Short mmCIF file of C-alpha atoms in Angstrom, two decimals:
data_model
loop_
_atom_site.label_atom_id
_atom_site.label_comp_id
_atom_site.label_asym_id
_atom_site.label_seq_id
_atom_site.Cartn_x
_atom_site.Cartn_y
_atom_site.Cartn_z
CA MET N 4 0.00 0.00 0.00
CA LYS N 5 1.22 3.51 -0.81
CA LYS N 6 2.72 5.39 2.10
CA TYR N 7 0.33 8.30 1.72
CA TYR N 8 -2.65 5.93 1.93
CA ILE N 9 -1.32 4.60 5.23
CA ILE N 10 -0.68 8.15 6.49
CA ALA N 11 -4.18 9.25 5.43
CA LEU N 12 -5.84 6.22 7.05
CA THR N 13 -3.81 6.83 10.21
CA ALA N 14 -4.88 10.50 10.26
CA ILE N 15 -8.54 9.59 9.70
CA THR N 16 -8.38 6.95 12.42
CA ALA N 17 -6.73 9.43 14.79
CA ILE N 18 -9.45 12.02 14.07
CA MET N 19 -12.22 9.48 14.70
CA VAL N 20 -10.55 8.28 17.90
CA LEU N 21 -10.21 11.89 19.09
CA LEU N 22 -13.87 12.58 18.29
CA ILE N 23 -15.09 9.42 20.03
CA GLY N 24 -12.71 10.04 22.95
CA ASN N 25 -13.97 13.60 23.32
CA ILE N 26 -17.61 12.49 23.36
CA LYS N 27 -16.87 9.63 25.76
CA GLY N 28 -14.92 11.93 28.09
CA ARG N 29 -17.75 14.43 28.17
CA PHE N 30 -20.32 11.68 28.77
CA ASP N 31 -18.24 10.19 31.60
CA SER N 32 -18.06 13.64 33.22
CA TYR N 33 -21.81 13.99 32.79
CA VAL N 34 -22.40 10.56 34.38
CA GLN N 35 -20.13 11.53 37.29
CA GLU N 36 -21.98 14.81 37.80
CA VAL N 37 -25.42 13.16 37.72
CA SER N 38 -24.21 10.35 40.02
CA GLU N 39 -23.07 12.89 42.60
CA ASN N 40 -26.48 14.61 42.39
CA ILE N 41 -28.21 11.25 42.85
CA ASP N 42 -26.08 10.54 45.93
CA LYS N 43 -26.94 13.90 47.46
CA ALA N 44 -30.63 13.56 46.64
CA PHE N 45 -30.82 10.01 47.97
CA ASN N 46 -29.03 10.81 51.25
CA TYR N 47 -31.34 13.77 51.77
CA ALA N 48 -34.41 11.63 50.95
CA VAL N 49 -33.36 8.88 53.41
CA GLU N 50 -32.80 11.45 56.15
CA ARG N 51 -36.14 13.21 55.53
CA GLU N 52 -38.03 9.92 55.28
CA GLY N 53 -36.45 8.84 58.57
CA GLN N 54 -37.52 12.09 60.18
CA ILE N 55 -41.10 11.49 59.04
CA ARG N 56 -41.08 7.99 60.47
CA GLY N 57 -39.50 9.41 63.63
CA ARG N 58 -42.82 11.10 64.39
CA LEU N 59 -44.30 7.69 65.04
CA PRO N 60 -44.90 6.94 68.76
CA HIS N 61 -41.96 5.47 70.64
CA PRO N 62 -41.15 5.13 74.39
CA ASP N 63 -39.92 8.39 75.85
CA ASN N 64 -37.65 6.61 78.26
CA GLU N 65 -35.32 5.22 75.55
CA ARG N 66 -31.95 6.89 75.59
CA PRO N 67 -29.23 5.73 73.13
CA VAL N 68 -25.66 6.35 74.29
CA ILE N 69 -22.73 6.31 71.83
CA SER N 70 -19.47 4.71 72.94
CA TYR N 71 -16.11 5.61 71.34
CA ASN N 72 -13.85 4.31 74.10
CA VAL N 73 -11.49 1.78 72.62
CA GLU N 74 -10.86 0.17 76.04
CA GLU N 75 -14.51 -0.54 76.87
CA THR N 76 -17.28 -2.49 75.23
CA PRO N 77 -20.61 -0.71 74.68
CA GLN N 78 -22.15 -2.64 77.61
CA GLN N 79 -19.30 -1.63 79.94
CA TRP N 80 -19.96 1.92 78.87
CA VAL N 81 -23.67 1.54 79.74
CA ASP N 82 -22.79 0.06 83.11
CA SER N 83 -20.51 2.99 83.83
CA VAL N 84 -23.31 5.39 82.87
CA PHE N 85 -25.75 3.61 85.23
CA SER N 86 -23.27 4.02 88.06
CA LEU N 87 -23.76 7.77 87.95
CA PRO N 88 -26.22 8.93 90.64
CA LYS N 89 -28.13 11.13 88.24
CA VAL N 90 -28.88 8.24 85.91
CA LYS N 91 -29.19 5.55 88.56
CA ASN N 92 -32.09 7.32 90.20
CA GLY N 93 -33.85 8.03 86.89
CA ASP N 94 -36.30 5.95 84.85
CA TYR N 95 -34.29 5.82 81.58
CA ILE N 96 -33.64 2.66 79.57
CA ILE N 97 -30.18 3.14 78.11
CA TYR N 98 -29.12 1.43 74.88
CA ALA N 99 -25.45 1.17 74.02
CA ILE N 100 -24.31 2.09 70.49
CA ASP N 101 -20.84 1.19 69.24
CA GLY N 102 -19.91 4.38 67.36
CA ARG N 103 -16.47 3.06 66.49
CA GLU N 104 -17.89 0.27 64.37
CA ALA N 105 -20.33 2.57 62.57
CA ARG N 106 -17.55 4.95 61.58
CA ALA N 107 -15.12 2.17 60.67
CA LYS N 108 -17.66 0.71 58.24
CA GLY N 109 -18.29 4.14 56.73
CA LEU N 110 -21.94 4.08 57.79
CA ALA N 111 -21.77 7.42 59.57
CA LYS N 112 -19.45 10.39 59.92
CA SER N 113 -21.08 12.18 62.85
CA ASP N 114 -23.03 11.48 66.04
CA ARG N 115 -26.17 12.73 64.32
CA GLU N 116 -25.83 10.10 61.61
CA VAL N 117 -25.11 7.37 64.19
CA TYR N 118 -28.32 8.28 66.06
CA ALA N 119 -30.25 8.20 62.77
CA LEU N 120 -29.00 4.68 62.05
CA TYR N 121 -29.88 3.59 65.57
CA TRP N 122 -33.48 4.77 65.16
CA GLN N 123 -33.68 2.96 61.81
CA ASP N 124 -33.03 -0.27 63.72
CA ARG N 125 -35.66 0.67 66.28
CA TYR N 126 -38.23 1.39 63.51
CA ILE N 127 -37.48 -2.02 61.95
CA ASP N 128 -38.01 -3.61 65.39
CA ARG N 129 -41.49 -2.06 65.48
CA GLY N 130 -42.32 -3.09 61.91
CA TYR N 131 -41.96 0.36 60.36
CA ASN N 132 -39.90 -0.29 57.22
CA ILE N 133 -38.79 2.47 54.86
CA ASN N 134 -41.71 3.94 52.96
CA LEU N 135 -40.38 3.74 49.38
CA THR N 136 -43.22 5.86 47.96
CA LYS N 137 -42.50 8.68 50.39
CA LEU N 138 -38.74 8.24 49.84
CA ASP N 139 -39.15 8.48 46.07
CA SER N 140 -41.29 11.61 46.21
CA ILE N 141 -38.66 13.36 48.36
CA PHE N 142 -35.87 12.13 46.08
CA CYS N 143 -37.54 13.37 42.88
CA LEU N 144 -38.34 16.73 44.46
CA PHE N 145 -34.73 17.26 45.52
CA MET N 146 -33.18 15.78 42.35
CA ASN N 147 -35.13 18.05 39.97
CA MET N 148 -33.89 15.89 37.07
CA ASP N 149 -35.60 13.15 35.10
CA VAL N 150 -33.40 10.11 35.70
CA PRO N 151 -35.06 6.66 35.37
CA HIS N 152 -34.44 4.87 38.67
CA ARG N 153 -35.67 2.12 40.97
CA TYR N 154 -35.38 1.02 44.61
CA THR N 155 -35.15 -2.49 45.98
CA LEU N 156 -35.39 -3.09 49.74
CA LEU N 157 -33.50 -6.28 50.65
CA SER N 158 -33.21 -8.37 53.77
CA LYS N 159 -29.93 -9.44 55.34
CA ASP N 160 -29.81 -12.51 53.09
CA HIS N 161 -30.75 -10.33 50.08
CA GLN N 162 -34.37 -11.41 49.82
CA VAL N 163 -36.61 -8.72 48.28
CA ILE N 164 -38.82 -7.04 50.90
CA ASP N 165 -40.21 -4.25 48.72
CA SER N 166 -39.45 -2.50 45.43
CA LEU N 167 -40.51 0.60 43.58
CA GLY N 168 -39.55 2.51 40.44
CA ASP N 169 -38.80 2.00 36.75
CA PHE N 170 -37.91 -1.61 35.93
CA THR N 171 -38.02 -1.18 32.14
CA PHE N 172 -34.33 -0.32 31.65
CA LYS N 173 -31.90 -3.22 31.69
CA ARG N 174 -28.56 -1.50 31.94
CA ALA N 175 -27.95 0.67 35.00
CA ASN N 176 -24.91 2.95 34.84
CA TYR N 177 -25.57 4.14 38.39
CA GLN N 178 -25.86 1.64 41.23
CA CYS N 179 -25.30 1.78 44.96
CA GLU N 180 -26.41 -0.10 48.05
CA HIS N 181 -27.00 1.45 51.47
CA GLN N 182 -27.21 -0.36 54.79
CA ILE N 183 -30.31 0.49 56.78
CA GLY N 184 -29.48 0.76 60.48
CA LEU N 185 -26.45 -0.29 62.45
CA LEU N 186 -27.27 -3.98 62.61
CA GLY N 187 -27.36 -4.58 58.86
CA ARG N 188 -30.70 -6.32 58.77
CA GLN N 189 -31.92 -4.44 55.71
CA PHE N 190 -30.29 -2.92 52.63
CA LEU N 191 -31.65 -0.47 50.11
CA GLN N 192 -30.38 -0.86 46.54
CA VAL N 193 -30.67 2.13 44.23
CA GLU N 194 -30.22 1.81 40.44
CA GLY N 195 -30.40 4.51 37.80
CA HIS N 196 -30.00 4.84 34.04
CA ILE N 197 -28.25 8.04 32.99
CA SER N 198 -29.36 8.44 29.39
CA PHE N 199 -26.93 9.28 26.60
CA ILE N 200 -29.77 11.07 24.78
CA LYS N 201 -30.28 13.38 27.76
CA PHE N 202 -26.55 14.05 27.71
CA VAL N 203 -26.67 14.98 24.01
CA GLU N 204 -29.61 17.31 24.66
CA LYS N 205 -27.71 19.02 27.47
CA GLU N 206 -24.33 19.22 25.66
CA TYR N 207 -25.75 19.86 22.20
CA SER N 208 -23.76 22.99 21.31
CA PRO N 209 -20.26 21.83 22.44
CA LEU N 210 -20.76 18.41 20.84
CA LEU N 211 -21.93 19.94 17.59
CA LEU N 212 -18.97 22.32 17.51
CA SER N 213 -16.39 19.60 18.24
CA THR N 214 -17.99 17.31 15.64
CA LEU N 215 -17.89 20.06 13.02
CA LEU N 216 -14.23 20.75 13.77
CA MET N 217 -13.42 17.06 13.44
CA LEU N 218 -15.34 16.88 10.15
CA VAL N 219 -13.40 19.88 8.84
CA ALA N 220 -10.12 18.17 9.76
CA LEU N 221 -11.34 14.96 8.14
CA GLY N 222 -12.32 16.89 5.02
CA CYS N 223 -8.87 18.49 4.85
CA VAL N 224 -7.21 15.05 5.04
CA LEU N 225 -9.46 13.63 2.31
CA THR N 226 -8.90 16.71 0.14
CA GLN N 227 -5.15 16.40 0.56
CA LEU N 228 -5.36 12.69 -0.28
CA THR N 229 -7.30 13.52 -3.46
CA VAL N 230 -4.70 16.11 -4.46
CA ILE N 231 -1.89 13.61 -3.84
CA ARG N 232 -3.63 10.97 -5.92
CA LYS N 233 -4.09 13.42 -8.80
CA LYS N 234 -0.44 14.45 -8.60
CA GLU N 235 0.64 10.82 -8.52
CA LYS N 236 -1.43 10.11 -11.60
CA ALA N 237 0.12 13.12 -13.34
CA LEU N 238 3.61 12.01 -12.29
CA THR N 239 2.92 8.50 -13.57
CA LEU N 240 1.89 9.88 -16.94
CA ARG N 241 4.91 12.19 -16.95
CA GLU N 242 7.19 9.29 -16.09
CA ALA N 243 5.74 7.21 -18.90
CA ALA N 244 6.23 10.08 -21.34
CA THR N 245 9.77 10.74 -20.11
CA GLY N 246 10.58 7.04 -20.33
CA GLY N 247 9.39 7.03 -23.92
CA ILE N 248 11.53 10.04 -24.75
CA ILE N 249 14.57 8.42 -23.11
CA HIS N 250 13.98 5.25 -25.06
CA ASP N 251 13.74 7.24 -28.26
CA LEU N 252 16.97 9.08 -27.44
CA LYS N 253 18.97 5.96 -26.62
CA GLY N 254 18.55 4.52 -30.10
CA PRO N 255 20.04 7.41 -32.10
CA VAL N 256 22.86 7.97 -29.59
CA THR N 257 23.83 4.31 -29.66
CA THR N 258 23.74 4.37 -33.46
CA ALA N 259 25.90 7.52 -33.51
CA ILE N 260 28.47 5.89 -31.22
CA SER N 261 28.63 2.85 -33.52
CA ILE N 262 29.09 5.08 -36.55
CA MET N 263 31.91 7.00 -34.83
CA ASP N 264 33.66 3.71 -34.01
CA VAL N 265 33.40 2.60 -37.64
CA LEU N 266 34.63 5.97 -38.93
CA LYS N 267 37.58 5.86 -36.54
CA ASP N 268 38.63 2.50 -37.99
CA ILE N 269 38.31 3.47 -41.66
CA THR N 270 39.70 7.03 -41.42
CA SER N 271 43.39 7.42 -42.20
CA ASP N 272 43.71 11.08 -41.32
CA GLU N 273 45.16 11.34 -37.78
CA ASP N 274 43.45 14.66 -37.06
CA MET N 275 40.09 13.20 -38.03
CA LYS N 276 40.72 10.19 -35.80
CA VAL N 277 41.28 12.50 -32.83
CA ILE N 278 38.09 14.39 -33.61
CA GLU N 279 36.12 11.16 -34.03
CA LYS N 280 37.52 9.85 -30.77
CA GLN N 281 36.52 13.02 -28.95
CA ASN N 282 33.04 12.91 -30.45
CA GLY N 283 32.74 9.27 -29.42
CA VAL N 284 33.66 10.13 -25.85
CA MET N 285 31.13 12.96 -25.77
CA LEU N 286 28.42 10.69 -27.16
CA LYS N 287 29.18 8.07 -24.50
CA HIS N 288 28.92 10.83 -21.90
CA VAL N 289 25.48 11.72 -23.26
CA GLN N 290 24.53 8.05 -23.23
CA HIS N 291 25.60 7.82 -19.59
CA GLU N 292 23.45 10.83 -18.67
CA ILE N 293 20.45 9.32 -20.45
CA GLU N 294 20.89 6.02 -18.58
CA THR N 295 21.21 7.87 -15.27
CA LEU N 296 18.02 9.81 -15.93
CA GLY N 297 16.14 6.65 -16.90
CA ASN N 298 17.27 4.75 -13.81
CA THR N 299 16.40 7.61 -11.48
CA ILE N 300 12.85 8.31 -12.66
CA ARG N 301 11.84 4.65 -12.33
CA GLU N 302 13.90 3.82 -9.24
CA GLU N 303 10.94 2.50 -7.19
CA ARG N 304 9.96 -0.06 -9.84
CA MET N 305 13.41 -0.62 -11.24
CA ARG N 306 15.10 -4.02 -11.23
CA ILE N 307 18.67 -3.58 -12.43
CA ILE N 308 20.03 -6.57 -14.30
CA VAL N 309 23.76 -7.10 -13.69
CA ASN N 310 25.75 -9.00 -16.33
CA LYS N 311 28.90 -9.97 -14.48
CA LYS N 312 32.08 -11.07 -16.21
CA PRO N 313 35.80 -10.87 -15.40
CA THR N 314 36.79 -7.21 -15.75
CA ASP N 315 40.04 -5.28 -15.66
CA LEU N 316 39.22 -2.45 -13.22
CA LEU N 317 42.45 -0.63 -14.11
CA SER N 318 41.35 -0.37 -17.76
CA LEU N 319 37.96 0.95 -16.64
CA ALA N 320 39.60 3.56 -14.41
CA ASP N 321 41.93 4.62 -17.24
CA ALA N 322 39.01 4.95 -19.68
CA VAL N 323 37.11 7.11 -17.19
CA LYS N 324 40.23 9.25 -16.64
CA GLN N 325 40.61 9.89 -20.37
CA GLU N 326 36.93 10.71 -20.79
CA ILE N 327 36.83 13.20 -17.86
CA ASP N 328 40.10 14.76 -19.03
CA MET N 329 38.54 15.33 -22.43
CA VAL N 330 35.19 16.63 -21.13
CA TYR N 331 36.84 19.01 -18.61
CA GLN N 332 39.90 19.94 -20.66
CA SER N 333 39.11 23.64 -20.10
CA LYS N 334 39.45 23.24 -16.31
CA GLN N 335 42.83 22.68 -14.71
CA HIS N 336 42.81 19.35 -12.85
CA THR N 337 44.88 16.23 -12.24
CA ILE N 338 43.55 12.64 -12.14
CA SER N 339 45.84 9.85 -10.96
CA ILE N 340 45.28 6.11 -10.55
CA ASP N 341 46.75 4.02 -7.74
CA ASN N 342 46.33 0.33 -8.55
CA GLN N 343 46.88 -1.76 -5.40
CA LEU N 344 45.11 -4.85 -6.74
CA PRO N 345 47.27 -8.00 -6.96
CA GLN N 346 48.45 -8.78 -10.45
CA GLY N 347 46.01 -10.85 -12.48
CA ILE N 348 42.95 -9.95 -10.35
CA ARG N 349 39.92 -9.55 -12.61
CA PRO N 350 36.78 -9.16 -10.48
CA GLU N 351 33.48 -10.39 -11.92
CA VAL N 352 31.38 -7.25 -12.31
CA ASP N 353 29.18 -5.51 -14.86
CA ALA N 354 31.86 -3.40 -16.56
CA ASP N 355 29.44 -0.90 -18.08
CA LYS N 356 27.71 -0.19 -14.74
CA VAL N 357 30.94 0.03 -12.74
CA GLU N 358 32.24 2.46 -15.36
CA ARG N 359 29.13 4.62 -14.85
CA ILE N 360 29.64 4.62 -11.08
CA LEU N 361 33.29 5.56 -11.38
CA ARG N 362 32.63 8.19 -14.06
CA ASN N 363 30.03 9.91 -11.84
CA LEU N 364 32.30 9.99 -8.78
CA VAL N 365 35.33 11.28 -10.71
CA GLU N 366 33.26 13.87 -12.57
CA ASN N 367 31.78 15.14 -9.29
CA ALA N 368 35.27 15.39 -7.80
CA VAL N 369 36.42 17.59 -10.71
CA LYS N 370 33.19 19.57 -11.00
CA TYR N 371 32.72 20.49 -7.31
CA ALA N 372 36.17 21.94 -6.74
CA ASP N 373 38.26 24.93 -7.69
CA ALA N 374 40.72 24.87 -10.57
CA GLY N 375 43.81 22.79 -9.86
CA VAL N 376 41.90 20.03 -8.02
CA GLU N 377 43.71 16.73 -7.59
CA VAL N 378 41.70 13.50 -7.90
CA LYS N 379 43.06 10.09 -6.97
CA ILE N 380 41.43 6.78 -7.98
CA THR N 381 42.52 3.89 -5.76
CA LEU N 382 41.85 0.23 -6.63
CA ALA N 383 42.42 -2.16 -3.73
CA LEU N 384 41.18 -5.19 -1.79
CA GLN N 385 39.40 -4.82 1.53
CA ASN N 386 38.96 -8.15 3.33
CA ASN N 387 39.41 -9.90 -0.05
CA THR N 388 36.63 -7.71 -1.53
CA PRO N 389 37.43 -5.36 -4.43
CA MET N 390 37.07 -1.72 -3.37
CA VAL N 391 37.30 1.50 -5.35
CA MET N 392 38.04 4.90 -3.75
CA VAL N 393 37.83 8.33 -5.37
CA GLN N 394 39.60 10.97 -3.29
CA ASP N 395 39.82 14.71 -3.99
CA ASN N 396 40.99 17.87 -2.28
CA GLY N 397 37.96 19.92 -3.34
CA TRP N 398 35.34 21.84 -1.40
CA GLY N 399 34.25 18.98 0.85
CA ILE N 400 30.79 18.38 2.29
CA GLU N 401 29.28 19.53 5.59
CA GLN N 402 28.51 16.71 8.05
CA GLN N 403 24.79 17.56 8.05
CA TYR N 404 24.50 16.79 4.32
CA LEU N 405 26.33 13.45 4.22
CA LYS N 406 23.20 11.36 4.88
CA LYS N 407 21.16 13.20 2.23
CA ILE N 408 23.43 13.32 -0.81
CA PHE N 409 22.37 9.86 -2.05
CA LYS N 410 18.68 10.83 -2.11
CA PRO N 411 17.17 11.47 -5.56
CA TYR N 412 17.22 15.07 -6.77
CA TYR N 413 18.96 16.30 -3.61
CA ARG N 414 21.51 19.06 -4.20
CA ILE N 415 23.61 20.91 -1.64
CA GLU N 416 23.16 24.65 -1.69
CA GLN N 417 26.49 26.20 -2.59
CA PRO N 418 27.60 29.74 -1.75
CA ALA N 419 27.92 32.41 -4.43
CA GLY N 420 30.65 31.64 -6.93
CA ARG N 421 30.46 27.86 -6.40
CA HIS N 422 27.23 27.05 -8.23
CA ARG N 423 27.49 24.12 -10.65
CA ASN N 424 24.86 22.69 -12.99
CA GLY N 425 23.40 19.39 -11.85
CA HIS N 426 20.16 17.55 -11.16
CA GLY N 427 20.90 15.44 -8.09
CA MET N 428 20.62 12.10 -9.91
CA GLY N 429 24.21 10.91 -10.27
CA LEU N 430 24.86 9.71 -6.71
CA THR N 431 21.39 8.15 -6.51
CA ASN N 432 22.12 6.16 -9.66
CA ALA N 433 25.54 5.18 -8.30
CA LEU N 434 23.88 3.91 -5.10
CA HIS N 435 21.44 1.73 -7.09
CA LEU N 436 24.17 0.32 -9.31
CA VAL N 437 26.42 -0.52 -6.34
CA SER N 438 23.48 -2.12 -4.51
CA ALA N 439 22.70 -4.19 -7.60
CA HIS N 440 26.22 -5.65 -7.26
CA GLY N 441 25.55 -6.41 -3.58
CA GLY N 442 28.02 -3.78 -2.44
CA LYS N 443 27.99 -0.64 -0.32
CA ILE N 444 28.89 2.98 -1.05
CA TRP N 445 29.83 5.61 1.51
CA VAL N 446 31.57 8.95 1.85
CA ASP N 447 34.00 10.63 4.23
CA SER N 448 34.34 14.36 3.91
CA LYS N 449 35.39 17.54 5.68
CA PRO N 450 34.65 21.07 4.45
CA GLY N 451 37.77 22.58 2.88
CA LYS N 452 39.65 19.27 3.02
CA GLY N 453 37.94 17.33 0.24
CA SER N 454 35.95 14.08 0.04
CA THR N 455 36.57 10.37 -0.37
CA PHE N 456 33.82 8.25 -1.96
CA SER N 457 34.29 4.48 -1.60
CA PHE N 458 32.35 1.48 -2.84
CA THR N 459 32.78 -2.28 -2.67
CA LEU N 460 32.09 -4.95 -5.30
CA PRO N 461 31.54 -8.29 -3.48
CA GLN N 462 32.36 -11.41 -5.51
#
């Protein structure tokens, strides 16, 4: 799959995830807010309902006493209270309440709440269970919000004692259970369904705005993808047309080179032979440029075929030297060859392609330098692998550009006075041709000190 398709799909997915995440985050906050309101309304309703039931008749001589002493049991506390003369002579019936346990269980936070729980137990003893109808009316009045809900009053073993409310909804996103009294003989379960539709109605404007923004971003991505696809189609057509032109050019140039070779053999005039030789070199140079252009424009779909055969690298280097000397005869330069290969070594390579690689590196060394540049071609073995080095004392390359120079169409910006014509295809083509041989190409360079391009040709 094309990279831009993957990028576009990733962007679209990210936009959708952000949109869904934004809506979910807002809904979760809404659920939290409504849940807190339900808790407040329910606690208030339980307290008010208990106060209403508290008006029922009960013995005036009951007096609950809360114990928080960690060293005494509730009964020991009652006994100590009875020992006081003021209480001993009275008619009160004192009931001990263990306040420590109520607070430890989170049933109550204050004495007032402990007393309320105590009286809940006393109401249950007398058969006065929570009035769910009264509780619900107080809850709805305090809540002031339409939230489908239901109550279920359960016994200690979770048997249903009474129930009230809306039992049509299946999924409850609010649920809590409250213990009734200190003894835990009854529990009241509250369930509610916080509707997503109600949330949308409440948050309509922010949700609409965020959705529109996401749709705009999505539209921008799709528009950009459409533009890229159109450009790719245009580039494909352009590449096909350029490929056709290159193919048409290769034929006449190849024919012209053959004619020059024939003329050189049949001409007896020495001056004409020199001219024919020079023209042949120039035509080969043109042929090399055409091949480089063709390889570069179809690099992604290119499969380079390498025809390997024993080759004399020294002869290749000498041919390149003569060609560059002829092409750049107007510029003062020196090209030398240092052959360190053992005698008789003829590596199996594609001679034509290695010549192109070497020609490009040597030409760059002469081109991107001041007059008087010295270029050295070294042929050697590195770990029994043939290696070619092209060293110069030219301008050199900044460290920040070294990783980019092999990219197609990349050219280093040169200061005024150092501009040279070029299209950024030569090193890219050299990289592909070296890779087709299974080798590697690299560069070492320092500004003002020159550069050394090296490549290997594994056997």
